[in-house]
Short mmCIF file of C-alpha atoms in Angstrom, two decimals:
data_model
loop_
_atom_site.label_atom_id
_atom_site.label_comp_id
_atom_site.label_asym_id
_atom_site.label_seq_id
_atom_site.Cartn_x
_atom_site.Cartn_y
_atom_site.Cartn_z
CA UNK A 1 23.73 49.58 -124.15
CA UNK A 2 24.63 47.71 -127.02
CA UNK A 3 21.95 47.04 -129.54
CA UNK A 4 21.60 43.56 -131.15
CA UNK A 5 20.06 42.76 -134.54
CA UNK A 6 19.71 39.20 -135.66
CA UNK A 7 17.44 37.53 -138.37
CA UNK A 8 13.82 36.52 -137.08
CA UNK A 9 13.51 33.18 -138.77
CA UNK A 10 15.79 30.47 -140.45
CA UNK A 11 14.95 26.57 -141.66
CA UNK A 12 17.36 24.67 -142.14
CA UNK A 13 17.37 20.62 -142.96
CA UNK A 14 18.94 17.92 -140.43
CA UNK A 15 22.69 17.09 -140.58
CA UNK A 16 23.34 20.73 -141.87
CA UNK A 17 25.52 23.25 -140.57
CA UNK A 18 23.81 26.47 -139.35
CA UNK A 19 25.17 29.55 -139.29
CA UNK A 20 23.53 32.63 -137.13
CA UNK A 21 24.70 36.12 -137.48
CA UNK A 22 23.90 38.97 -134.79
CA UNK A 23 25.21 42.30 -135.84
CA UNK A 24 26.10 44.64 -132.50
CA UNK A 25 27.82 47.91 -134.14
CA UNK A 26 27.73 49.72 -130.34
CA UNK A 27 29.67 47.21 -128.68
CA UNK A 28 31.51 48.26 -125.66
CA UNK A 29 35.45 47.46 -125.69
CA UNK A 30 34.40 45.63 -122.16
CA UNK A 31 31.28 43.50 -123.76
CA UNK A 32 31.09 40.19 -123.91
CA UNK A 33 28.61 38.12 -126.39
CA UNK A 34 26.72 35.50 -124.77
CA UNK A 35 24.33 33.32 -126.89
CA UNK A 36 20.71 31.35 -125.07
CA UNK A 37 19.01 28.76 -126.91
CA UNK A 38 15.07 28.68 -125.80
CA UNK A 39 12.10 25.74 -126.21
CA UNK A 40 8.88 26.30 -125.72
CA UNK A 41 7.79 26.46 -121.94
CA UNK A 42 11.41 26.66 -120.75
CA UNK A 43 13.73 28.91 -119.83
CA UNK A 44 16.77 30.01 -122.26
CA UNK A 45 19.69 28.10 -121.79
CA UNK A 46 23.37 29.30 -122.26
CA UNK A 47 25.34 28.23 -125.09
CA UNK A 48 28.23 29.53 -125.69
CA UNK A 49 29.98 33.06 -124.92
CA UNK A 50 32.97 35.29 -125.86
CA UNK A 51 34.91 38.39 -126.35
CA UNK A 52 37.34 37.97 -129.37
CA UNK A 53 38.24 35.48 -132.30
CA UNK A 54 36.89 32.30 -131.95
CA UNK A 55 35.21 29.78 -128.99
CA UNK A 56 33.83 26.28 -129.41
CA UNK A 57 32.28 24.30 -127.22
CA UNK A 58 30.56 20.90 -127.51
CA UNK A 59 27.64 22.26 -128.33
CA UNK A 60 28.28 25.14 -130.73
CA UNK A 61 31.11 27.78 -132.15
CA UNK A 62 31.40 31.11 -131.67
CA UNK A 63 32.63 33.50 -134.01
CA UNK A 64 34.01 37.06 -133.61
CA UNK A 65 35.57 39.48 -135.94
CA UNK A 66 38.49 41.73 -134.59
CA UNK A 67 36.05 44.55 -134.96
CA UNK A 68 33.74 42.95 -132.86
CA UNK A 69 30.48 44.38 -134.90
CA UNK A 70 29.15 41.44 -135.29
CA UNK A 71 29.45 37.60 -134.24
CA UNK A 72 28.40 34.17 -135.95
CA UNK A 73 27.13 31.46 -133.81
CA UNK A 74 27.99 27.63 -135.71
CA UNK A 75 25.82 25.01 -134.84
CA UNK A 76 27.26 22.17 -136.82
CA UNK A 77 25.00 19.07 -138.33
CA UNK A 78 21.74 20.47 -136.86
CA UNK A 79 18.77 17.69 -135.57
CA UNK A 80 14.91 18.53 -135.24
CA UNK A 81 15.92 19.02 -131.20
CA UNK A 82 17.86 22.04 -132.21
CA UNK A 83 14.88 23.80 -133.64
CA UNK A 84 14.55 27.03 -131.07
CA UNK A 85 14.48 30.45 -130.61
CA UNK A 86 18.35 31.26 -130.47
CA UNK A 87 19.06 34.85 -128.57
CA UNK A 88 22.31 37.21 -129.08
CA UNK A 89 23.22 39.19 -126.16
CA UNK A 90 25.92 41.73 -125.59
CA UNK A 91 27.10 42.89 -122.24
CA UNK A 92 25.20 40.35 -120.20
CA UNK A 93 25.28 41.86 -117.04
CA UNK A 94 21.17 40.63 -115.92
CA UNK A 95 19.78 44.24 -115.45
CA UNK A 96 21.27 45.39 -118.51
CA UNK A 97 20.23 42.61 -120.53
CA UNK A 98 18.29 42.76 -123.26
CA UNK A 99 16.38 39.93 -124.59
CA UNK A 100 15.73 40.72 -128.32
CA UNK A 101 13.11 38.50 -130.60
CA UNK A 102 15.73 36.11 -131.13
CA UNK A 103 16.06 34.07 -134.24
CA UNK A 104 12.92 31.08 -134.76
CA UNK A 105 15.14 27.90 -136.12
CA UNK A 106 13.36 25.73 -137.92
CA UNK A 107 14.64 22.34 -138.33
CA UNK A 108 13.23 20.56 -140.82
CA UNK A 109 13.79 16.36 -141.92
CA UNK B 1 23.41 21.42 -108.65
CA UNK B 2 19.69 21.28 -109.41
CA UNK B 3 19.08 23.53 -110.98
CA UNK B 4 16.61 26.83 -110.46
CA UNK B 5 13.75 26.05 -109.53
CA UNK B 6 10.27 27.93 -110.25
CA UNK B 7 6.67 27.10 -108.66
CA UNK B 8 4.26 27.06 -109.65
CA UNK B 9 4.36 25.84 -113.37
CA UNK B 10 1.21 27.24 -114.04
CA UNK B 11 -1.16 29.83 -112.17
CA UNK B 12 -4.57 30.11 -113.51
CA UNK B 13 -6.27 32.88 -111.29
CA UNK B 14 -9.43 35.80 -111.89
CA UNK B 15 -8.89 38.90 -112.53
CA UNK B 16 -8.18 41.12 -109.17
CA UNK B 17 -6.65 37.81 -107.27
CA UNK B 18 -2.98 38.09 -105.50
CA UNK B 19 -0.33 36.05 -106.99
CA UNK B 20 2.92 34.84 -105.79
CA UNK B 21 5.59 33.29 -107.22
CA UNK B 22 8.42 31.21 -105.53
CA UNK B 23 11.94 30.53 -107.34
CA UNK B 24 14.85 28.84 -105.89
CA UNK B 25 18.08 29.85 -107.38
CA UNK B 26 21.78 27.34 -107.79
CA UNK B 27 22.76 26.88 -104.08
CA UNK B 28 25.58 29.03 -104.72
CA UNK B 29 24.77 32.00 -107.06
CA UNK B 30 24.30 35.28 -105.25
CA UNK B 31 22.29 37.16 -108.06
CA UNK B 32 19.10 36.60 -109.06
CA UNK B 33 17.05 37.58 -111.50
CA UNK B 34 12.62 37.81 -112.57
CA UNK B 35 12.19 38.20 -116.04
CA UNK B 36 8.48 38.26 -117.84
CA UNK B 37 7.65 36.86 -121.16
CA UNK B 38 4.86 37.42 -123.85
CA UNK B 39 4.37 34.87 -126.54
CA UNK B 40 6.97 35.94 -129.41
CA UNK B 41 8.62 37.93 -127.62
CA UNK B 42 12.28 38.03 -126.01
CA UNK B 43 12.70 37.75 -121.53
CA UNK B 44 12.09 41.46 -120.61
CA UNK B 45 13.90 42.23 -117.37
CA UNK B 46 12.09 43.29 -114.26
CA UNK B 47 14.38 43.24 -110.71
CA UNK B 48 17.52 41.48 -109.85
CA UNK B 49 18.92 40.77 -106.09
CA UNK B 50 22.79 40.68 -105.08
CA UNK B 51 22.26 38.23 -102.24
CA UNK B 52 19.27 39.60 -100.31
CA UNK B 53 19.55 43.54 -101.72
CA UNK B 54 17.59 44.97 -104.42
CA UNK B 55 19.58 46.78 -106.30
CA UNK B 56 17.18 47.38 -109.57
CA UNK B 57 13.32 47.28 -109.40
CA UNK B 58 12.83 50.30 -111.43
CA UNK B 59 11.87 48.21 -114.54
CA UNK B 60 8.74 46.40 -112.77
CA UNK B 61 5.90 47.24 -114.06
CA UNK B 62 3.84 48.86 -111.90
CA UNK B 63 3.67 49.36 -108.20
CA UNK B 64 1.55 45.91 -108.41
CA UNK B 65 4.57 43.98 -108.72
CA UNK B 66 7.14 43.52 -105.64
CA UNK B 67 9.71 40.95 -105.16
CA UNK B 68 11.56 39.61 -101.96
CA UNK B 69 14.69 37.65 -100.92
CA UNK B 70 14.58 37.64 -97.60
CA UNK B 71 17.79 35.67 -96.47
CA UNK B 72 19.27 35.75 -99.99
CA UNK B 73 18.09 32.05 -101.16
CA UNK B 74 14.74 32.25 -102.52
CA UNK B 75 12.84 35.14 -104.01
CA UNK B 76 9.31 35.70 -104.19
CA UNK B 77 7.38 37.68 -106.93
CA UNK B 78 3.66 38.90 -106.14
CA UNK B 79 1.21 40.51 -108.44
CA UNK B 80 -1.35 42.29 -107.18
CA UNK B 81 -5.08 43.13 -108.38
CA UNK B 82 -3.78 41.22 -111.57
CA UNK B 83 -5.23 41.92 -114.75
CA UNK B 84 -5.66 40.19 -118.14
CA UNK B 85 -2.10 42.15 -119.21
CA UNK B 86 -0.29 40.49 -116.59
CA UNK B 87 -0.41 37.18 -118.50
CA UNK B 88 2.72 35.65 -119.64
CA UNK B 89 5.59 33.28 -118.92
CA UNK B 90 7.31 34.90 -115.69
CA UNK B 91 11.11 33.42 -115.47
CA UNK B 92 13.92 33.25 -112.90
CA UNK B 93 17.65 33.26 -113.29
CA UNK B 94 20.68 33.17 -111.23
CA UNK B 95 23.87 33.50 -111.84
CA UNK B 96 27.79 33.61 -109.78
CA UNK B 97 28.91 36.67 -110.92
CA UNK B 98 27.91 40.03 -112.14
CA UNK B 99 31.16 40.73 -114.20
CA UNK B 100 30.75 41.05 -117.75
CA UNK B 101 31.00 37.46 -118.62
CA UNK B 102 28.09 36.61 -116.69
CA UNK B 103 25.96 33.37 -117.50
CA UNK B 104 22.08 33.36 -116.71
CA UNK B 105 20.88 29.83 -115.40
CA UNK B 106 17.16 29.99 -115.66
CA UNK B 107 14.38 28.17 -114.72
CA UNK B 108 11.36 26.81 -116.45
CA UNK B 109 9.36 29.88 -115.58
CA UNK B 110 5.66 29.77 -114.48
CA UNK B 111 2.99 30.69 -116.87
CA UNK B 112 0.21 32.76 -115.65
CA UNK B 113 -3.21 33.26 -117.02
CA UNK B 114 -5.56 35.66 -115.70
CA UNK B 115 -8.96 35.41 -116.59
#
């Protein structure tokens, strides 16, 4: 199973662009990266996922290396709604998924 | 699509009491998923159902925990004899598809405090 390593906490100010980075040197050729975005008292909610290069969706971007060891996830012009625990997750397959810390975003005005 | 659905929100019960949880996955997914959660911490996986089979319970915790889904809708998680330890957020997810680019829709989750 790939390993994920991502930094515990950021802050960040509103209207900036944040940049996560999860480092996964075990990837599988077959993985996929999936990010969640959790609240407090809810459940983590998918964001954005892929294999290669680059994905964007309305909500974030995605970005993967061609060596795959790592990815970025882009959320652009960040609000106080966006502050969360963010989670990186490779090969998300549910039994084989594994939840790590995350990374605590702190938005700040 | 509503959603998936988890009740109760919140379970305050003693020390030794039965609990059981109810969640109601997306109308269409076949898999579901129980997942507990300790303040600070990231989901830890317990079981997960294909439709109505088990197919991994080996990561619930002890033999006081047991899950059902009996016609493949709903599942059921049940503590038993719970204990202070067994406090946390307890979460359910669904999901289509078990390939590789599978997405987890979760619920809310329902926080339980033992006392």
């Amino acid at each position: 199973l790939a390993k994920t390593t991502q930094p515990i906490s950021m802050d960040s100010y509103e209207g900036q662009e944040v940049n996560i980075t999860c480092s996964h040197n075990n990837i599988a050729t077959n993985d996929y990266i999936t990010w969640y975005q959790q609240f407090p008292s809810q459940g983590p909610r998918f964001i954005i996922q892929g294999y290669k290069t680059k994905v964007t969706n309305e909500v974030a971007s995605l970005f993967i290396p061609a060596d795959r060891k790592s990815s970025t996830l882009s959320l652009p012009r960040v609000s106080l709604s966006d502050t969360a625990v963010y989670y990186c997750l490779v090969a998300p397959r549910g039994f084989k998924t594994i939840f790590g810390a995350g990374t605590r975003l702190f938005v700040k005005a | 699509d509503t959603g998936v659905s988890q009740n109760p929100r919140h379970k305050i019960t003693k020390r030794g009491q039965n609990v059981t949880f109810r969640c109601d996955p997306i109308s269409e997914h076949n898999r579901l998923y129980w997942y507990r959660q300790t303040l600070g911490q990231g989901p830890e996986f317990l079981t997960y159902f294909q439709n109505e089979a088990q197919l991994e319970k080996s990561r619930l915790l002890s033999d006081r925990f047991s899950a059902e889904r009996p016609k493949g809708s709903f599942s059921t998680l049940e503590i038993q004899r719970t204990e202070q330890g067994d406090s946390a957020m307890y979460l359910c997810a669904s999901s289509q598809t078990g390939g590789a680019d599978e997405k987890l829709f979760f619920g809310s989750g329902t926080q339980l405090s033992v006392l």
